[in-house]
Amino acid sequence: MKAVYILIGAIAFLGLLVYLTIGGKHYRVEVCMAYQGRTSCRTASAATKQQALRTASENACALIASGMTDSMACGASQPTSVKWLD
């Protein structure tokens, strides 16, 4: 009987994990950032447009900026392109 409860708990946990990972995201965006002559484009999804835009920008900057100061400067700059996806 204890094994059944553990199995039900594990299935419920996995279902919640899948829902939070896939089901809760409504906005998807591709953002291209340029910093010190380098360019990077990344796609992100989130529950709000602002979160999606910020996440994609930060991910793009992570690949072209080195160190915290450069990452912050890159993130504060305007994207070179923003494309909202379905």
mmCIF file of N, CA, C and O in Angstrom:
data_model
loop_
_atom_site.group_PDB
_atom_site.id
_atom_site.type_symbol
_atom_site.label_atom_id
_atom_site.label_comp_id
_atom_site.label_asym_id
_atom_site.label_seq_id
_atom_site.Cartn_x
_atom_site.Cartn_y
_atom_site.Cartn_z
ATOM 1 N N MET A 1 0.815 -1.189 0.000
ATOM 2 C CA MET A 1 0.000 0.000 0.000
ATOM 3 C C MET A 1 0.859 1.254 0.000
ATOM 4 O O MET A 1 0.531 2.230 -0.672
ATOM 5 N N LYS A 2 1.953 1.232 0.759
ATOM 6 C CA LYS A 2 2.861 2.374 0.821
ATOM 7 C C LYS A 2 3.476 2.643 -0.555
ATOM 8 O O LYS A 2 3.642 3.793 -0.946
ATOM 9 N N ALA A 3 3.781 1.602 -1.298
ATOM 10 C CA ALA A 3 4.363 1.750 -2.631
ATOM 11 C C ALA A 3 3.388 2.436 -3.580
ATOM 12 O O ALA A 3 3.790 3.220 -4.444
ATOM 13 N N VAL A 4 2.099 2.178 -3.421
ATOM 14 C CA VAL A 4 1.081 2.801 -4.275
ATOM 15 C C VAL A 4 1.053 4.312 -4.022
ATOM 16 O O VAL A 4 0.999 5.110 -4.959
ATOM 17 N N TYR A 5 1.106 4.717 -2.760
ATOM 18 C CA TYR A 5 1.116 6.145 -2.427
ATOM 19 C C TYR A 5 2.372 6.835 -2.969
ATOM 20 O O TYR A 5 2.305 7.962 -3.458
ATOM 21 N N ILE A 6 3.482 6.158 -2.888
ATOM 22 C CA ILE A 6 4.729 6.719 -3.420
ATOM 23 C C ILE A 6 4.619 6.876 -4.935
ATOM 24 O O ILE A 6 5.010 7.909 -5.496
ATOM 25 N N LEU A 7 4.073 5.877 -5.608
ATOM 26 C CA LEU A 7 3.902 5.942 -7.053
ATOM 27 C C LEU A 7 2.947 7.071 -7.458
ATOM 28 O O LEU A 7 3.229 7.834 -8.386
ATOM 29 N N ILE A 8 1.843 7.210 -6.747
ATOM 30 C CA ILE A 8 0.891 8.288 -7.033
ATOM 31 C C ILE A 8 1.543 9.646 -6.809
ATOM 32 O O ILE A 8 1.384 10.567 -7.612
ATOM 33 N N GLY A 9 2.307 9.779 -5.734
ATOM 34 C CA GLY A 9 3.017 11.028 -5.457
ATOM 35 C C GLY A 9 4.026 11.358 -6.536
ATOM 36 O O GLY A 9 4.151 12.513 -6.958
ATOM 37 N N ALA A 10 4.758 10.350 -6.999
ATOM 38 C CA ALA A 10 5.753 10.568 -8.049
ATOM 39 C C ALA A 10 5.092 10.991 -9.354
ATOM 40 O O ALA A 10 5.567 11.898 -10.043
ATOM 41 N N ILE A 11 3.988 10.370 -9.713
ATOM 42 C CA ILE A 11 3.264 10.725 -10.938
ATOM 43 C C ILE A 11 2.710 12.147 -10.826
ATOM 44 O O ILE A 11 2.792 12.927 -11.779
ATOM 45 N N ALA A 12 2.158 12.500 -9.674
ATOM 46 C CA ALA A 12 1.632 13.853 -9.475
ATOM 47 C C ALA A 12 2.758 14.890 -9.579
ATOM 48 O O ALA A 12 2.595 15.943 -10.197
ATOM 49 N N PHE A 13 3.905 14.592 -8.994
ATOM 50 C CA PHE A 13 5.051 15.495 -9.062
ATOM 51 C C PHE A 13 5.520 15.680 -10.501
ATOM 52 O O PHE A 13 5.769 16.799 -10.941
ATOM 53 N N LEU A 14 5.628 14.594 -11.250
ATOM 54 C CA LEU A 14 6.044 14.688 -12.648
ATOM 55 C C LEU A 14 5.031 15.462 -13.484
ATOM 56 O O LEU A 14 5.396 16.248 -14.355
ATOM 57 N N GLY A 15 3.754 15.245 -13.216
ATOM 58 C CA GLY A 15 2.713 15.994 -13.924
ATOM 59 C C GLY A 15 2.807 17.485 -13.651
ATOM 60 O O GLY A 15 2.702 18.312 -14.558
ATOM 61 N N LEU A 16 3.028 17.860 -12.400
ATOM 62 C CA LEU A 16 3.191 19.260 -12.040
ATOM 63 C C LEU A 16 4.431 19.855 -12.695
ATOM 64 O O LEU A 16 4.393 20.972 -13.221
ATOM 65 N N LEU A 17 5.498 19.106 -12.715
ATOM 66 C CA LEU A 17 6.739 19.563 -13.343
ATOM 67 C C LEU A 17 6.544 19.818 -14.834
ATOM 68 O O LEU A 17 6.967 20.848 -15.362
ATOM 69 N N VAL A 18 5.876 18.912 -15.519
ATOM 70 C CA VAL A 18 5.605 19.080 -16.956
ATOM 71 C C VAL A 18 4.706 20.287 -17.180
ATOM 72 O O VAL A 18 4.950 21.099 -18.067
ATOM 73 N N TYR A 19 3.671 20.445 -16.366
ATOM 74 C CA TYR A 19 2.765 21.582 -16.510
ATOM 75 C C TYR A 19 3.494 22.907 -16.318
ATOM 76 O O TYR A 19 3.326 23.840 -17.096
ATOM 77 N N LEU A 20 4.318 23.002 -15.284
ATOM 78 C CA LEU A 20 5.035 24.245 -15.025
ATOM 79 C C LEU A 20 6.097 24.531 -16.082
ATOM 80 O O LEU A 20 6.399 25.679 -16.371
ATOM 81 N N THR A 21 6.648 23.491 -16.672
ATOM 82 C CA THR A 21 7.682 23.665 -17.684
ATOM 83 C C THR A 21 7.093 24.015 -19.041
ATOM 84 O O THR A 21 7.601 24.872 -19.738
ATOM 85 N N ILE A 22 6.003 23.380 -19.413
ATOM 86 C CA ILE A 22 5.448 23.544 -20.755
ATOM 87 C C ILE A 22 4.124 24.303 -20.749
ATOM 88 O O ILE A 22 3.945 25.243 -21.513
ATOM 89 N N GLY A 23 3.213 23.900 -19.913
ATOM 90 C CA GLY A 23 1.846 24.401 -19.975
ATOM 91 C C GLY A 23 1.658 25.839 -19.559
ATOM 92 O O GLY A 23 0.754 26.507 -20.031
ATOM 93 N N GLY A 24 2.500 26.380 -18.702
ATOM 94 C CA GLY A 24 2.273 27.711 -18.187
ATOM 95 C C GLY A 24 2.865 28.826 -19.027
ATOM 96 O O GLY A 24 2.701 29.978 -18.699
ATOM 97 N N LYS A 25 3.540 28.528 -20.093
ATOM 98 C CA LYS A 25 4.209 29.552 -20.884
ATOM 99 C C LYS A 25 3.348 29.975 -22.063
ATOM 100 O O LYS A 25 2.923 29.159 -22.854
ATOM 101 N N HIS A 26 3.121 31.281 -22.150
ATOM 102 C CA HIS A 26 2.225 31.778 -23.179
ATOM 103 C C HIS A 26 2.915 32.645 -24.230
ATOM 104 O O HIS A 26 2.386 32.813 -25.303
ATOM 105 N N TYR A 27 4.042 33.217 -23.908
ATOM 106 C CA TYR A 27 4.739 34.111 -24.830
ATOM 107 C C TYR A 27 6.098 33.542 -25.192
ATOM 108 O O TYR A 27 6.823 33.064 -24.332
ATOM 109 N N ARG A 28 6.435 33.618 -26.478
ATOM 110 C CA ARG A 28 7.709 33.089 -26.972
ATOM 111 C C ARG A 28 8.332 34.143 -27.865
ATOM 112 O O ARG A 28 7.657 34.710 -28.726
ATOM 113 N N VAL A 29 9.614 34.438 -27.650
ATOM 114 C CA VAL A 29 10.269 35.516 -28.383
ATOM 115 C C VAL A 29 11.702 35.138 -28.734
ATOM 116 O O VAL A 29 12.352 34.401 -27.998
ATOM 117 N N GLU A 30 12.154 35.631 -29.886
ATOM 118 C CA GLU A 30 13.558 35.508 -30.267
ATOM 119 C C GLU A 30 14.160 36.908 -30.219
ATOM 120 O O GLU A 30 13.633 37.827 -30.839
ATOM 121 N N VAL A 31 15.231 37.056 -29.452
ATOM 122 C CA VAL A 31 15.890 38.349 -29.279
ATOM 123 C C VAL A 31 17.332 38.235 -29.739
ATOM 124 O O VAL A 31 18.023 37.273 -29.398
ATOM 125 N N CYS A 32 17.782 39.222 -30.512
ATOM 126 C CA CYS A 32 19.185 39.304 -30.917
ATOM 127 C C CYS A 32 19.815 40.497 -30.220
ATOM 128 O O CYS A 32 19.239 41.596 -30.208
ATOM 129 N N MET A 33 20.984 40.271 -29.622
ATOM 130 C CA MET A 33 21.715 41.322 -28.914
ATOM 131 C C MET A 33 23.095 41.474 -29.553
ATOM 132 O O MET A 33 23.682 40.489 -30.010
ATOM 133 N N ALA A 34 23.596 42.701 -29.575
ATOM 134 C CA ALA A 34 24.941 42.978 -30.071
ATOM 135 C C ALA A 34 25.715 43.675 -28.959
ATOM 136 O O ALA A 34 25.183 44.580 -28.292
ATOM 137 N N TYR A 35 26.962 43.238 -28.752
ATOM 138 C CA TYR A 35 27.801 43.840 -27.715
ATOM 139 C C TYR A 35 29.262 43.672 -28.106
ATOM 140 O O TYR A 35 29.703 42.561 -28.394
ATOM 141 N N GLN A 36 29.986 44.759 -28.146
ATOM 142 C CA GLN A 36 31.417 44.791 -28.468
ATOM 143 C C GLN A 36 31.739 43.996 -29.737
ATOM 144 O O GLN A 36 32.655 43.178 -29.770
ATOM 145 N N GLY A 37 30.948 44.209 -30.768
ATOM 146 C CA GLY A 37 31.197 43.584 -32.062
ATOM 147 C C GLY A 37 30.724 42.148 -32.199
ATOM 148 O O GLY A 37 30.887 41.538 -33.245
ATOM 149 N N ARG A 38 30.141 41.609 -31.157
ATOM 150 C CA ARG A 38 29.617 40.238 -31.217
ATOM 151 C C ARG A 38 28.101 40.270 -31.172
ATOM 152 O O ARG A 38 27.507 41.152 -30.569
ATOM 153 N N THR A 39 27.489 39.290 -31.804
ATOM 154 C CA THR A 39 26.028 39.206 -31.852
ATOM 155 C C THR A 39 25.582 37.802 -31.452
ATOM 156 O O THR A 39 26.237 36.816 -31.792
ATOM 157 N N SER A 40 24.456 37.742 -30.747
ATOM 158 C CA SER A 40 23.888 36.456 -30.347
ATOM 159 C C SER A 40 22.375 36.578 -30.345
ATOM 160 O O SER A 40 21.822 37.596 -29.926
ATOM 161 N N CYS A 41 21.700 35.545 -30.819
ATOM 162 C CA CYS A 41 20.234 35.489 -30.809
ATOM 163 C C CYS A 41 19.802 34.288 -29.971
ATOM 164 O O CYS A 41 20.370 33.198 -30.098
ATOM 165 N N ARG A 42 18.801 34.485 -29.140
ATOM 166 C CA ARG A 42 18.277 33.408 -28.312
ATOM 167 C C ARG A 42 16.766 33.504 -28.224
ATOM 168 O O ARG A 42 16.181 34.579 -28.294
ATOM 169 N N THR A 43 16.135 32.352 -28.016
ATOM 170 C CA THR A 43 14.688 32.250 -27.884
ATOM 171 C C THR A 43 14.342 31.903 -26.444
ATOM 172 O O THR A 43 15.044 31.114 -25.806
ATOM 173 N N ALA A 44 13.254 32.495 -25.948
ATOM 174 C CA ALA A 44 12.809 32.192 -24.585
ATOM 175 C C ALA A 44 11.285 32.212 -24.547
ATOM 176 O O ALA A 44 10.636 32.863 -25.373
ATOM 177 N N SER A 45 10.729 31.505 -23.561
ATOM 178 C CA SER A 45 9.286 31.467 -23.335
ATOM 179 C C SER A 45 9.008 31.819 -21.889
ATOM 180 O O SER A 45 9.790 31.471 -21.003
ATOM 181 N N ALA A 46 7.877 32.491 -21.648
ATOM 182 C CA ALA A 46 7.512 32.849 -20.278
ATOM 183 C C ALA A 46 6.021 33.161 -20.216
ATOM 184 O O ALA A 46 5.344 33.275 -21.240
ATOM 185 N N ALA A 47 5.528 33.349 -19.009
ATOM 186 C CA ALA A 47 4.114 33.633 -18.799
ATOM 187 C C ALA A 47 3.747 35.053 -19.207
ATOM 188 O O ALA A 47 2.599 35.322 -19.533
ATOM 189 N N THR A 48 4.717 35.983 -19.196
ATOM 190 C CA THR A 48 4.446 37.357 -19.610
ATOM 191 C C THR A 48 5.430 37.761 -20.708
ATOM 192 O O THR A 48 6.514 37.186 -20.829
ATOM 193 N N LYS A 49 5.046 38.784 -21.470
ATOM 194 C CA LYS A 49 5.928 39.283 -22.532
ATOM 195 C C LYS A 49 7.224 39.824 -21.946
ATOM 196 O O LYS A 49 8.304 39.591 -22.481
ATOM 197 N N GLN A 50 7.122 40.556 -20.852
ATOM 198 C CA GLN A 50 8.292 41.159 -20.221
ATOM 199 C C GLN A 50 9.285 40.087 -19.750
ATOM 200 O O GLN A 50 10.491 40.220 -19.950
ATOM 201 N N GLN A 51 8.786 39.024 -19.142
ATOM 202 C CA GLN A 51 9.657 37.940 -18.679
ATOM 203 C C GLN A 51 10.332 37.243 -19.851
ATOM 204 O O GLN A 51 11.518 36.922 -19.787
ATOM 205 N N ALA A 52 9.590 36.991 -20.913
ATOM 206 C CA ALA A 52 10.154 36.324 -22.090
ATOM 207 C C ALA A 52 11.246 37.183 -22.722
ATOM 208 O O ALA A 52 12.325 36.693 -23.057
ATOM 209 N N LEU A 53 10.970 38.482 -22.865
ATOM 210 C CA LEU A 53 11.939 39.399 -23.453
ATOM 211 C C LEU A 53 13.203 39.489 -22.610
ATOM 212 O O LEU A 53 14.320 39.422 -23.123
ATOM 213 N N ARG A 54 13.041 39.597 -21.318
ATOM 214 C CA ARG A 54 14.201 39.695 -20.412
ATOM 215 C C ARG A 54 15.034 38.417 -20.430
ATOM 216 O O ARG A 54 16.260 38.458 -20.500
ATOM 217 N N THR A 55 14.380 37.271 -20.373
ATOM 218 C CA THR A 55 15.097 35.998 -20.364
ATOM 219 C C THR A 55 15.875 35.792 -21.658
ATOM 220 O O THR A 55 17.046 35.389 -21.632
ATOM 221 N N ALA A 56 15.252 36.073 -22.794
ATOM 222 C CA ALA A 56 15.940 35.916 -24.082
ATOM 223 C C ALA A 56 17.125 36.872 -24.176
ATOM 224 O O ALA A 56 18.207 36.490 -24.640
ATOM 225 N N SER A 57 16.954 38.112 -23.713
ATOM 226 C CA SER A 57 18.044 39.087 -23.740
ATOM 227 C C SER A 57 19.201 38.640 -22.854
ATOM 228 O O SER A 57 20.368 38.704 -23.258
ATOM 229 N N GLU A 58 18.899 38.190 -21.650
ATOM 230 C CA GLU A 58 19.948 37.729 -20.732
ATOM 231 C C GLU A 58 20.675 36.510 -21.281
ATOM 232 O O GLU A 58 21.896 36.403 -21.159
ATOM 233 N N ASN A 59 19.936 35.589 -21.895
ATOM 234 C CA ASN A 59 20.572 34.400 -22.466
ATOM 235 C C ASN A 59 21.486 34.763 -23.632
ATOM 236 O O ASN A 59 22.567 34.196 -23.785
ATOM 237 N N ALA A 60 21.051 35.708 -24.462
ATOM 238 C CA ALA A 60 21.883 36.148 -25.587
ATOM 239 C C ALA A 60 23.139 36.838 -25.065
ATOM 240 O O ALA A 60 24.244 36.592 -25.563
ATOM 241 N N CYS A 61 22.993 37.695 -24.072
ATOM 242 C CA CYS A 61 24.144 38.408 -23.517
ATOM 243 C C CYS A 61 25.125 37.471 -22.821
ATOM 244 O O CYS A 61 26.328 37.728 -22.814
ATOM 245 N N ALA A 62 24.623 36.401 -22.262
ATOM 246 C CA ALA A 62 25.504 35.459 -21.555
ATOM 247 C C ALA A 62 26.552 34.858 -22.489
ATOM 248 O O ALA A 62 27.639 34.493 -22.048
ATOM 249 N N LEU A 63 26.235 34.770 -23.769
ATOM 250 C CA LEU A 63 27.163 34.168 -24.721
ATOM 251 C C LEU A 63 28.154 35.158 -25.317
ATOM 252 O O LEU A 63 29.188 34.751 -25.844
ATOM 253 N N ILE A 64 27.854 36.451 -25.265
ATOM 254 C CA ILE A 64 28.733 37.424 -25.917
ATOM 255 C C ILE A 64 29.426 38.371 -24.942
ATOM 256 O O ILE A 64 30.325 39.102 -25.328
ATOM 257 N N ALA A 65 29.026 38.370 -23.686
ATOM 258 C CA ALA A 65 29.655 39.232 -22.687
ATOM 259 C C ALA A 65 30.403 38.362 -21.686
ATOM 260 O O ALA A 65 29.982 37.258 -21.383
ATOM 261 N N SER A 66 31.522 38.888 -21.206
ATOM 262 C CA SER A 66 32.286 38.118 -20.211
ATOM 263 C C SER A 66 32.356 38.916 -18.922
ATOM 264 O O SER A 66 32.734 40.080 -18.914
ATOM 265 N N GLY A 67 31.950 38.293 -17.853
ATOM 266 C CA GLY A 67 31.966 38.953 -16.553
ATOM 267 C C GLY A 67 30.662 39.667 -16.265
ATOM 268 O O GLY A 67 29.855 39.932 -17.156
ATOM 269 N N MET A 68 30.477 39.987 -15.000
ATOM 270 C CA MET A 68 29.236 40.604 -14.549
ATOM 271 C C MET A 68 29.048 42.005 -15.134
ATOM 272 O O MET A 68 27.958 42.367 -15.564
ATOM 273 N N THR A 69 30.106 42.805 -15.168
ATOM 274 C CA THR A 69 29.993 44.175 -15.678
ATOM 275 C C THR A 69 29.585 44.182 -17.148
ATOM 276 O O THR A 69 28.684 44.919 -17.547
ATOM 277 N N ASP A 70 30.243 43.357 -17.959
ATOM 278 C CA ASP A 70 29.888 43.267 -19.375
ATOM 279 C C ASP A 70 28.471 42.727 -19.561
ATOM 280 O O ASP A 70 27.726 43.202 -20.422
ATOM 281 N N SER A 71 28.090 41.744 -18.775
ATOM 282 C CA SER A 71 26.745 41.181 -18.876
ATOM 283 C C SER A 71 25.680 42.216 -18.561
ATOM 284 O O SER A 71 24.655 42.299 -19.238
ATOM 285 N N MET A 72 25.935 43.032 -17.539
ATOM 286 C CA MET A 72 24.977 44.079 -17.175
ATOM 287 C C MET A 72 24.906 45.156 -18.263
ATOM 288 O O MET A 72 23.826 45.635 -18.598
ATOM 289 N N ALA A 73 26.063 45.525 -18.830
ATOM 290 C CA ALA A 73 26.082 46.528 -19.894
ATOM 291 C C ALA A 73 25.370 46.005 -21.134
ATOM 292 O O ALA A 73 24.603 46.733 -21.778
ATOM 293 N N CYS A 74 25.598 44.766 -21.475
ATOM 294 C CA CYS A 74 24.928 44.158 -22.623
ATOM 295 C C CYS A 74 23.426 44.110 -22.388
ATOM 296 O O CYS A 74 22.637 44.486 -23.248
ATOM 297 N N GLY A 75 23.017 43.672 -21.214
ATOM 298 C CA GLY A 75 21.600 43.564 -20.894
ATOM 299 C C GLY A 75 20.880 44.904 -20.878
ATOM 300 O O GLY A 75 19.683 44.980 -21.134
ATOM 301 N N ALA A 76 21.613 45.989 -20.584
ATOM 302 C CA ALA A 76 21.016 47.321 -20.557
ATOM 303 C C ALA A 76 20.868 47.922 -21.951
ATOM 304 O O ALA A 76 20.143 48.894 -22.134
ATOM 305 N N SER A 77 21.546 47.321 -22.927
ATOM 306 C CA SER A 77 21.456 47.843 -24.294
ATOM 307 C C SER A 77 20.179 47.359 -24.968
ATOM 308 O O SER A 77 19.547 46.396 -24.534
ATOM 309 N N GLN A 78 19.804 48.045 -26.042
ATOM 310 C CA GLN A 78 18.607 47.681 -26.789
ATOM 311 C C GLN A 78 18.888 46.469 -27.682
ATOM 312 O O GLN A 78 19.964 46.384 -28.274
ATOM 313 N N PRO A 79 17.942 45.548 -27.801
ATOM 314 C CA PRO A 79 18.116 44.416 -28.723
ATOM 315 C C PRO A 79 18.230 44.912 -30.164
ATOM 316 O O PRO A 79 17.617 45.921 -30.523
ATOM 317 N N THR A 80 18.998 44.192 -30.962
ATOM 318 C CA THR A 80 19.085 44.543 -32.380
ATOM 319 C C THR A 80 17.844 44.067 -33.121
ATOM 320 O O THR A 80 17.468 44.645 -34.128
ATOM 321 N N SER A 81 17.202 43.011 -32.622
ATOM 322 C CA SER A 81 15.931 42.572 -33.188
ATOM 323 C C SER A 81 15.127 41.791 -32.155
ATOM 324 O O SER A 81 15.693 41.144 -31.280
ATOM 325 N N VAL A 82 13.829 41.902 -32.269
ATOM 326 C CA VAL A 82 12.889 41.180 -31.407
ATOM 327 C C VAL A 82 11.821 40.592 -32.307
ATOM 328 O O VAL A 82 11.183 41.312 -33.078
ATOM 329 N N LYS A 83 11.646 39.277 -32.249
ATOM 330 C CA LYS A 83 10.653 38.600 -33.087
ATOM 331 C C LYS A 83 9.770 37.737 -32.198
ATOM 332 O O LYS A 83 10.235 36.767 -31.596
ATOM 333 N N TRP A 84 8.496 38.086 -32.111
ATOM 334 C CA TRP A 84 7.541 37.296 -31.325
ATOM 335 C C TRP A 84 7.113 36.079 -32.129
ATOM 336 O O TRP A 84 6.738 36.192 -33.270
ATOM 337 N N LEU A 85 7.162 34.917 -31.484
ATOM 338 C CA LEU A 85 6.876 33.646 -32.145
ATOM 339 C C LEU A 85 5.541 33.090 -31.650
ATOM 340 O O LEU A 85 5.039 33.466 -30.606
ATOM 341 N N ASP A 86 4.996 32.169 -32.411
ATOM 342 C CA ASP A 86 3.726 31.517 -32.035
ATOM 343 C C ASP A 86 3.919 30.579 -30.884
ATOM 344 O O ASP A 86 4.848 29.907 -30.725
#
